[in-house]
Short mmCIF file of C-alpha atoms and ligand atoms in Angstrom, two decimals:
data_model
loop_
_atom_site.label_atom_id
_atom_site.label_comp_id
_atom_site.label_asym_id
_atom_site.label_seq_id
_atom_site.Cartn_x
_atom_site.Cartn_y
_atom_site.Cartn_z
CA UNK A 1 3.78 -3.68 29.23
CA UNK A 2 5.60 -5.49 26.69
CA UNK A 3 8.14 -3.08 24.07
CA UNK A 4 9.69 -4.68 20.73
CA UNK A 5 11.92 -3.05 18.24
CA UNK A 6 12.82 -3.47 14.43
CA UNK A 7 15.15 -2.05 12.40
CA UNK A 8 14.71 -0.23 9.05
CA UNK A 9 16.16 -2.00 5.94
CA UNK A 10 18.20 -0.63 2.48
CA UNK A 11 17.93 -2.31 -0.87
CA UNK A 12 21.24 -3.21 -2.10
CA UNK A 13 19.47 -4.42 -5.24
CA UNK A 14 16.07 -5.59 -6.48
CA UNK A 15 13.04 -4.08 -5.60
CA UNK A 16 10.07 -3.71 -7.56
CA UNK A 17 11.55 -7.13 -9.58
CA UNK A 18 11.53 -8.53 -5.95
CA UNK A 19 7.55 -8.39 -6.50
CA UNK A 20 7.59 -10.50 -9.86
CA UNK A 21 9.57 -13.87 -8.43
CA UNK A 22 12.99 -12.18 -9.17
CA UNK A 23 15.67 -12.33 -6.46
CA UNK A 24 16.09 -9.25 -4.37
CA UNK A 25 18.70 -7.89 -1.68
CA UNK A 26 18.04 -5.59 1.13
CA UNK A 27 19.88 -5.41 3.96
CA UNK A 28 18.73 -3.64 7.79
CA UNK A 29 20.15 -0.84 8.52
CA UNK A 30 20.67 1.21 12.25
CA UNK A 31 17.54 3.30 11.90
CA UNK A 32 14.54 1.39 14.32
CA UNK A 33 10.88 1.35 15.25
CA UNK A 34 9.76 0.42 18.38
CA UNK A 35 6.23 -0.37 19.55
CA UNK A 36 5.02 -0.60 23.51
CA UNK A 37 2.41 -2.65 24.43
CA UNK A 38 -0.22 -2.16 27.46
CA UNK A 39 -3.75 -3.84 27.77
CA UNK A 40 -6.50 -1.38 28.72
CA UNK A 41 -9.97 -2.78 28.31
CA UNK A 42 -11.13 -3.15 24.95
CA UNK A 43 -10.30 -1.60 21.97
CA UNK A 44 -7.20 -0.47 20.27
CA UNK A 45 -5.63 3.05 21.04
CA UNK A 46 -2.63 3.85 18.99
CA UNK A 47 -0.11 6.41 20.22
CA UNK A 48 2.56 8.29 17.64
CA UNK A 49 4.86 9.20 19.97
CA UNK A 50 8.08 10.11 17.25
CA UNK A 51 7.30 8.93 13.87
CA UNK A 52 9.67 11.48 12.42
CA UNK A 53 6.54 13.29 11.81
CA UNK A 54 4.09 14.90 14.13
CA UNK A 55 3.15 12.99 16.90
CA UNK A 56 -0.69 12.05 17.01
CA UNK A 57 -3.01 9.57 18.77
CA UNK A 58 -5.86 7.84 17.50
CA UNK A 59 -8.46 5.83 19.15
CA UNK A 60 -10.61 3.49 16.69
CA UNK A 61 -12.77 0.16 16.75
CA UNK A 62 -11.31 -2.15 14.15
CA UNK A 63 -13.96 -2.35 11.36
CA UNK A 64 -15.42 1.02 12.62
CA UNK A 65 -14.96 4.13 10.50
CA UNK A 66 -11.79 5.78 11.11
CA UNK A 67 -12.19 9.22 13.19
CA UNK A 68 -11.38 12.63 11.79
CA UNK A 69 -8.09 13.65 13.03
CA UNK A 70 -5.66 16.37 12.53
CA UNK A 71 -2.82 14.25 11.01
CA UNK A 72 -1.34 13.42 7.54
CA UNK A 73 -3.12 11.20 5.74
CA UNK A 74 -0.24 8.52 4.96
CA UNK A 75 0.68 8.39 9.03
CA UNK A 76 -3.39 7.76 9.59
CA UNK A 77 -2.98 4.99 6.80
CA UNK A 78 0.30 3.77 8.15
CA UNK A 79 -1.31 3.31 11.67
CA UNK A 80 -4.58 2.53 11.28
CA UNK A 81 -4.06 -0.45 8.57
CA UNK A 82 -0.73 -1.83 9.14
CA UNK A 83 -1.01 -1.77 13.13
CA UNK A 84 -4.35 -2.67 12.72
CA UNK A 85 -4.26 -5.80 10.73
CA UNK A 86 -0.92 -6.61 12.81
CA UNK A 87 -2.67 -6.72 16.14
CA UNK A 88 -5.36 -9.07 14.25
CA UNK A 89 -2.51 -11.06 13.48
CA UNK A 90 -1.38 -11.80 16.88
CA UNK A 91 -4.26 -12.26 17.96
CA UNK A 92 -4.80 -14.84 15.92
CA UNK A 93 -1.01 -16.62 16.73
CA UNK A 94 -2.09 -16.38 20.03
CA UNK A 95 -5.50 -17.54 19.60
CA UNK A 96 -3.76 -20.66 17.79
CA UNK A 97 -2.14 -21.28 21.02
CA UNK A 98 -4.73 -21.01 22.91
CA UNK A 99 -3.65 -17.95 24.96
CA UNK A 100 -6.57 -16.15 26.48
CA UNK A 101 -6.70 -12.98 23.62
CA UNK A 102 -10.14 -11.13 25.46
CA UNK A 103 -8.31 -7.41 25.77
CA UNK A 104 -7.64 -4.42 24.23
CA UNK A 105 -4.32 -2.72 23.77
CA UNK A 106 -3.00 0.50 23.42
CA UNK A 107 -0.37 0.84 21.48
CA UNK A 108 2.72 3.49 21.69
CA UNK A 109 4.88 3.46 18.10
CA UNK A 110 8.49 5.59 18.55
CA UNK A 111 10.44 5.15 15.25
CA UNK A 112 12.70 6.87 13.78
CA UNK A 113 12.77 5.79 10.71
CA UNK A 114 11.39 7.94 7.98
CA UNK A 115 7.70 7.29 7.25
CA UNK A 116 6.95 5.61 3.71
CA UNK A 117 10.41 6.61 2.00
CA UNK A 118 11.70 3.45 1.36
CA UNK A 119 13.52 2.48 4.57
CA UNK A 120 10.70 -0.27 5.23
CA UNK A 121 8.70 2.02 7.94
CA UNK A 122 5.75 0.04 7.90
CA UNK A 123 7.81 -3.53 7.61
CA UNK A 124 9.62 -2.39 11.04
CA UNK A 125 6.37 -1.18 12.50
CA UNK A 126 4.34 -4.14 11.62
CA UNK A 127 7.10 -6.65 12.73
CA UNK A 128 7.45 -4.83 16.20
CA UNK A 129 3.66 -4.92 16.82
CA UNK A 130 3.03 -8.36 16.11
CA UNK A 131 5.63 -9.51 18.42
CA UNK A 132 5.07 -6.99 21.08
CA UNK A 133 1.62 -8.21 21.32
CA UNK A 134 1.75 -11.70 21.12
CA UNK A 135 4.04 -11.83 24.27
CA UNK A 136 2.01 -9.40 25.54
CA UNK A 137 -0.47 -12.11 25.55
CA UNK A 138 2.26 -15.18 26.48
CA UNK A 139 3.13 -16.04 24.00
CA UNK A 140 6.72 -16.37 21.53
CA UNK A 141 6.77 -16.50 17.85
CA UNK A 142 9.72 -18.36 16.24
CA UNK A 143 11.14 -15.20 13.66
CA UNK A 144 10.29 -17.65 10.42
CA UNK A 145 6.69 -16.93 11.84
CA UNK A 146 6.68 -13.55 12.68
CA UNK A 147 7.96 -12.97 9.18
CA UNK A 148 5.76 -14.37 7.43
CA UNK A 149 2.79 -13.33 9.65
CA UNK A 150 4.43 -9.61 9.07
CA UNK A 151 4.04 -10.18 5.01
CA UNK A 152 0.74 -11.49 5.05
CA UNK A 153 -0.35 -7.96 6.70
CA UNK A 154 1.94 -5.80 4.33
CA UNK A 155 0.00 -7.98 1.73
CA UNK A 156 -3.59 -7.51 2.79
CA UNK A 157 -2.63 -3.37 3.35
CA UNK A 158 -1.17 -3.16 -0.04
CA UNK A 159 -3.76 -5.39 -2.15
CA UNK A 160 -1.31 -7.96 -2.95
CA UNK A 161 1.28 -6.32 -4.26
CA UNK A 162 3.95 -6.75 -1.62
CA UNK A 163 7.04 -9.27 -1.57
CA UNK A 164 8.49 -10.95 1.19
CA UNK A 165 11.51 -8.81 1.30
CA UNK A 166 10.92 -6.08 3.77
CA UNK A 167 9.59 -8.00 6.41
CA UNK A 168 11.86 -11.37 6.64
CA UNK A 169 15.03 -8.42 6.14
CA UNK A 170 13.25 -6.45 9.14
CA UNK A 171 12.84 -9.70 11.33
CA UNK A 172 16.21 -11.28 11.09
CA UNK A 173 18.66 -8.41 10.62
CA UNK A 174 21.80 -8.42 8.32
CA UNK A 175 21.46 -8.60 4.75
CA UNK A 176 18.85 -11.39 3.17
CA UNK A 177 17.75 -12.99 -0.12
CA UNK A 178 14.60 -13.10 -0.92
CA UNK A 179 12.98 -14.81 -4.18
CA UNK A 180 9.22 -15.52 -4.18
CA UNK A 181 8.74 -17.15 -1.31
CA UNK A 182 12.78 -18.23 -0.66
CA UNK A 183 13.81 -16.62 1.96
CA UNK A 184 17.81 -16.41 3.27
CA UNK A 185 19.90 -14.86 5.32
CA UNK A 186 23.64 -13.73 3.93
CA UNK A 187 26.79 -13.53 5.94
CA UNK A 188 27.65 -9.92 4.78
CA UNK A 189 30.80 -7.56 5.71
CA UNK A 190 29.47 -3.97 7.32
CA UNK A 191 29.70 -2.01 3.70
CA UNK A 192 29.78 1.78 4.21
CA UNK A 193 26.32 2.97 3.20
CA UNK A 194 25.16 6.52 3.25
CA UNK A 195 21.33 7.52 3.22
CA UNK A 196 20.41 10.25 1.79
CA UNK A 197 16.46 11.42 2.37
CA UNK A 198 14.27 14.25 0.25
CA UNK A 199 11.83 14.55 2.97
CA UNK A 200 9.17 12.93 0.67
CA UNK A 201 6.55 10.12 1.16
CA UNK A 202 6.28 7.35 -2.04
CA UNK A 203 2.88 5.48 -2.27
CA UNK A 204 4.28 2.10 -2.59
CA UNK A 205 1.06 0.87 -3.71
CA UNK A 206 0.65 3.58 -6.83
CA UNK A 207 4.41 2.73 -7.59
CA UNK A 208 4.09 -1.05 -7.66
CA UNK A 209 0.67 -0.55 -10.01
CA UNK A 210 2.42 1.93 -12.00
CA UNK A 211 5.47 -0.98 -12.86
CA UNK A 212 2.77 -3.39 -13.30
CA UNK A 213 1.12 -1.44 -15.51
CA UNK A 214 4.43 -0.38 -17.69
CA UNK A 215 5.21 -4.70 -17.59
CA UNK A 216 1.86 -5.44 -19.20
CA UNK A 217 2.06 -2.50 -21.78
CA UNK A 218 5.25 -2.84 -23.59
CA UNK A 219 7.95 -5.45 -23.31
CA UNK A 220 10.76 -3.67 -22.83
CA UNK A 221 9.82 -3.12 -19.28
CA UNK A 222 9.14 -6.84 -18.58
CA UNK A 223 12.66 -7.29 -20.07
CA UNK A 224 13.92 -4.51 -17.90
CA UNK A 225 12.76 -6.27 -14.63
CA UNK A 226 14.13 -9.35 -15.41
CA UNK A 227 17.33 -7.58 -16.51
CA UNK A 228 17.23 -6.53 -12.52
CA UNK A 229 17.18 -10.39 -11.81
CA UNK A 230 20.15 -10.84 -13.47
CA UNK A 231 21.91 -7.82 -12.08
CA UNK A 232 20.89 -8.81 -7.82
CA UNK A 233 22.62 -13.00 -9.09
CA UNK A 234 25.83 -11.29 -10.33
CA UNK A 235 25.67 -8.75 -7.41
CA UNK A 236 25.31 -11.58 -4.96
CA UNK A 237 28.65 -13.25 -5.69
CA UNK A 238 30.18 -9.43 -5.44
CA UNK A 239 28.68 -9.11 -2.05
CA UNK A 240 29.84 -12.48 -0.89
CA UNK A 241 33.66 -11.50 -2.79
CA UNK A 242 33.54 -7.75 -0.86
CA UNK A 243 34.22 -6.54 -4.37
CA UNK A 244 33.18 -3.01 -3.72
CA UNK A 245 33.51 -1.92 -7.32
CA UNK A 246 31.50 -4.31 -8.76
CA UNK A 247 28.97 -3.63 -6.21
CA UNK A 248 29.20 -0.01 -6.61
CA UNK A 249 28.52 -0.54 -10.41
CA UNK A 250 25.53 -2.50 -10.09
CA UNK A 251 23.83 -0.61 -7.98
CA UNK A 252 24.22 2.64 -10.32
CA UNK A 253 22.65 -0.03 -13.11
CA UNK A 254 20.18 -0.74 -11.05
CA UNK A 255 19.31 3.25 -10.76
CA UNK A 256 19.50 3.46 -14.30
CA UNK A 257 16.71 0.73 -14.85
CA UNK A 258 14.48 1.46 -11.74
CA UNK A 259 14.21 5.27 -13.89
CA UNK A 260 13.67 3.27 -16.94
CA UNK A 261 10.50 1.61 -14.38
CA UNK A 262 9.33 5.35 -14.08
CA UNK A 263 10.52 5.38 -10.16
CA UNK A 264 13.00 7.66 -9.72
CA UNK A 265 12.40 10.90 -9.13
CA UNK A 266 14.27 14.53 -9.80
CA UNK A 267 15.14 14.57 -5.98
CA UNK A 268 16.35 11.20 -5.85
CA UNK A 269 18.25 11.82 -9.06
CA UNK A 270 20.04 14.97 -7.99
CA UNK A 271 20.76 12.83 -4.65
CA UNK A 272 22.23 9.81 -6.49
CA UNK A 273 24.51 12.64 -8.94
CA UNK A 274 25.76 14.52 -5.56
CA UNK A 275 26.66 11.18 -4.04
CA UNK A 276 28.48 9.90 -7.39
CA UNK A 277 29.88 13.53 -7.62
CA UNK A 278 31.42 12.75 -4.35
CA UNK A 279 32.94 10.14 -4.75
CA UNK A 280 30.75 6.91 -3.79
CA UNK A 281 31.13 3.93 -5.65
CA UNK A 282 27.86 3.43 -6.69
CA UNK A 283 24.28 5.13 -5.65
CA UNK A 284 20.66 4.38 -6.27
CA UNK A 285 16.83 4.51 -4.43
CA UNK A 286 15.84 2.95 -2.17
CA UNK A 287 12.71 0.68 -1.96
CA UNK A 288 9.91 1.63 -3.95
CA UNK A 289 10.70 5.07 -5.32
CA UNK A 290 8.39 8.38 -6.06
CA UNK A 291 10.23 10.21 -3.17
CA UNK A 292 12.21 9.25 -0.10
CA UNK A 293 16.10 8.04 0.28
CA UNK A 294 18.57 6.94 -1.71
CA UNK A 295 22.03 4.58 -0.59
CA UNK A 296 25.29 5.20 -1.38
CA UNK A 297 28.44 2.82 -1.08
CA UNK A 298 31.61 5.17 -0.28
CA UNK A 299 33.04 6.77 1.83
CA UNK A 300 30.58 7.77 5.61
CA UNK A 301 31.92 11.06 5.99
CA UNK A 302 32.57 12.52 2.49
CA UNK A 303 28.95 11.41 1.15
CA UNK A 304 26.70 12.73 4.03
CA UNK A 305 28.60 16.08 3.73
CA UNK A 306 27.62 16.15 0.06
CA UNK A 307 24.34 15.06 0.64
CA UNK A 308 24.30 17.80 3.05
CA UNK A 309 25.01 20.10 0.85
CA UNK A 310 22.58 19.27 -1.69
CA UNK A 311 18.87 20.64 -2.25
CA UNK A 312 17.13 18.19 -2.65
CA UNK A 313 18.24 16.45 0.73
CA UNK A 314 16.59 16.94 3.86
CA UNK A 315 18.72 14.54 6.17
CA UNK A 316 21.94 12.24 5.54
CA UNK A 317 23.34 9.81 7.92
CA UNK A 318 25.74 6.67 8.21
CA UNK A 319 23.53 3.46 7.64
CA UNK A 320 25.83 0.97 9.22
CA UNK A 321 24.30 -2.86 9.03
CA UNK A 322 21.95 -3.71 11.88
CA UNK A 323 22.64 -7.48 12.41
CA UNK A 324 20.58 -8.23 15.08
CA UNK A 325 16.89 -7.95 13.31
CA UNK A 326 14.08 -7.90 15.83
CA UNK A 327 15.19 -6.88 19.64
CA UNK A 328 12.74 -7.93 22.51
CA UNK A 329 12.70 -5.67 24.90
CA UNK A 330 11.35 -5.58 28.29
CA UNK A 331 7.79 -7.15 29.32
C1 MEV B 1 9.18 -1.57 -1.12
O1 MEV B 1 10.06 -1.32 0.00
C2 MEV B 1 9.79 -2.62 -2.01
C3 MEV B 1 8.93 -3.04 -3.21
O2 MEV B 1 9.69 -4.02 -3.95
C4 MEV B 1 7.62 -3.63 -2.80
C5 MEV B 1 7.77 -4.97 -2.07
O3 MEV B 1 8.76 -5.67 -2.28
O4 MEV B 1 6.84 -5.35 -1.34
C6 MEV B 1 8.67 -1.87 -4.16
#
């Protein structure tokens, strides 16, 4: 039995743009998946113990047809593709290494990080699983690797529209840059950030198309996402300053034009006003829109009691930074 854990991650600035070469900054954040490992004979059996959702187990042959099951249809997606192509991943590593890969697995996934609103569920899930599994079978990625194995499934499961962000932020922890296929990690002071979640599911992949779409139709919104470019360069020298105000104000601009991208959302909107209202320095979404969280910077206390208080939010908690990426647990 072999367990593995990865945190979820926040967007200080640049998604979507993140997707088109621009620079992007998320940062992980102390919400976490972890995924359990045990062989059984053949086969993959995938157990949802906590997914912040209802619990469900399914038990498929990859490149079968998936089974009828009483379970919603973006946490049969999320577990069935993502853990899917991530086991084929490590099998593969481990295959490349010569490690003896003849068994099945069944898998047990406890997260609880919100499922497809942003907080880079699947990146977390898909990280954990492909490490779990490969020392399952003997065998220790370097993170570099596991990263970039992790994006090359989130890649494949989203038809190619997926950045390297999520995953290499998920892997190492902290707060990271990531432009095309640059990928850093920042020194970065614990900033106060607040979540704020609707209790709604984006479809990153609708999302994504729908930006690509808007990019190809009228100028303005290719300008707009390089406009984001610019904003994540002048908000990296803020982050590295601690200037808190500056940071704040970029990441309300960086609302303002992820709207003008068509991916905010009335919920997310009221959530963003009721954290301003209250005081935080700045607040936008979070990853890639259409429902889901929002981040504040302010104050802990003060903005999860007003997102408390407002309707459209379903939960609000303290995000403070998770620095240590990836944990290996026992096996
Ligand atoms: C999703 O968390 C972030 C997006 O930029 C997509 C990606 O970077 O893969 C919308």
């Amino acid at each position: 039995m072999t367990t593995s854990s990865a945190p979820g991650k926040v967007y200080l600035f640049g998604e979507h743009a993140v997707v088109y070469g621009e620079p992007a900054v998320p940062c992980a954040v102390g919400v976490h998946a972890s995924v359990t490992v045990d062989r059984r004979d053949e086969g993959l059996r995938i157990r949802a113990g906590e997914l912040s959702l209802d619990g469900f187990a399914v038990e498929y042959r990859p490149g079968t047809s998936v089974p009828e099951i009483d379970a919603p249809a973006d946490l049969l997606a999320a577990a069935t593709s993502y853990v899917g192509e991530a086991v084929e991943q490590a099998r593969a590593a481990a295959a490349e290494r010569d490690a003896d890969t003849a068994t099945g697995f069944e898998l047990t996934v406890d997260s609880d990080i919100p499922l497809g609103a942003g907080l880079g569920s699947s990146a977390a899930v898909v990280v954990a699983t492909i490490d779990a599994v490969t020392r399952e079978l003997g065998v220790t990625l370097p993170r570099e690797e596991l990263a970039d194995r992790a994006y090359r499934v989130e890649h494949a499961v989203q038809d190619g529209d997926a950045s390297r962000a999520d995953t290499f932020c998920v892997t190492m922890g902290g707060a990271v840059r990531v432009e095309g296929e640059d990928c850093r990690t920042l020194a970065t002071p614990d900033l106060p950030l607040v979540v704020g979640y609707d209790g709604e599911t984006g479809e990153t992949g609708d999302l994504v198309a729908g930006v690509r779409q808007l990019r190809e139709t009228y100028p303005f919104a290719a300008d707009t996402v390089s406009a984001i470019g610019d904003l994540v360069r002048r908000g990296e020298s803020a982050l590295a300053a601690e200037d808190r105000a500056t940071l704040g104000e970029l990441m309300n601009i960086n609302h303002g034009l992820l709207s003008a991208l068509g991916v905010s959302a009335r919920p997310l909107d009221e959530m963003v006003w009721a954290a301003r209202d209250a005081g935080a320095r700045g607040a936008k979404l979070t990853g890639a829109g259409g429902g889901g969280c929002v981040v504040a910077l302010g104050d802990p206390a003060e903005l999860e009691r007003a997102l408390s208080y407002t309707t459209a939010c379903e939960r609000a908690f303290h995000a403070p930074l998770d620095t240590d990426g990836l944990r290996r647990g026992e096996s």
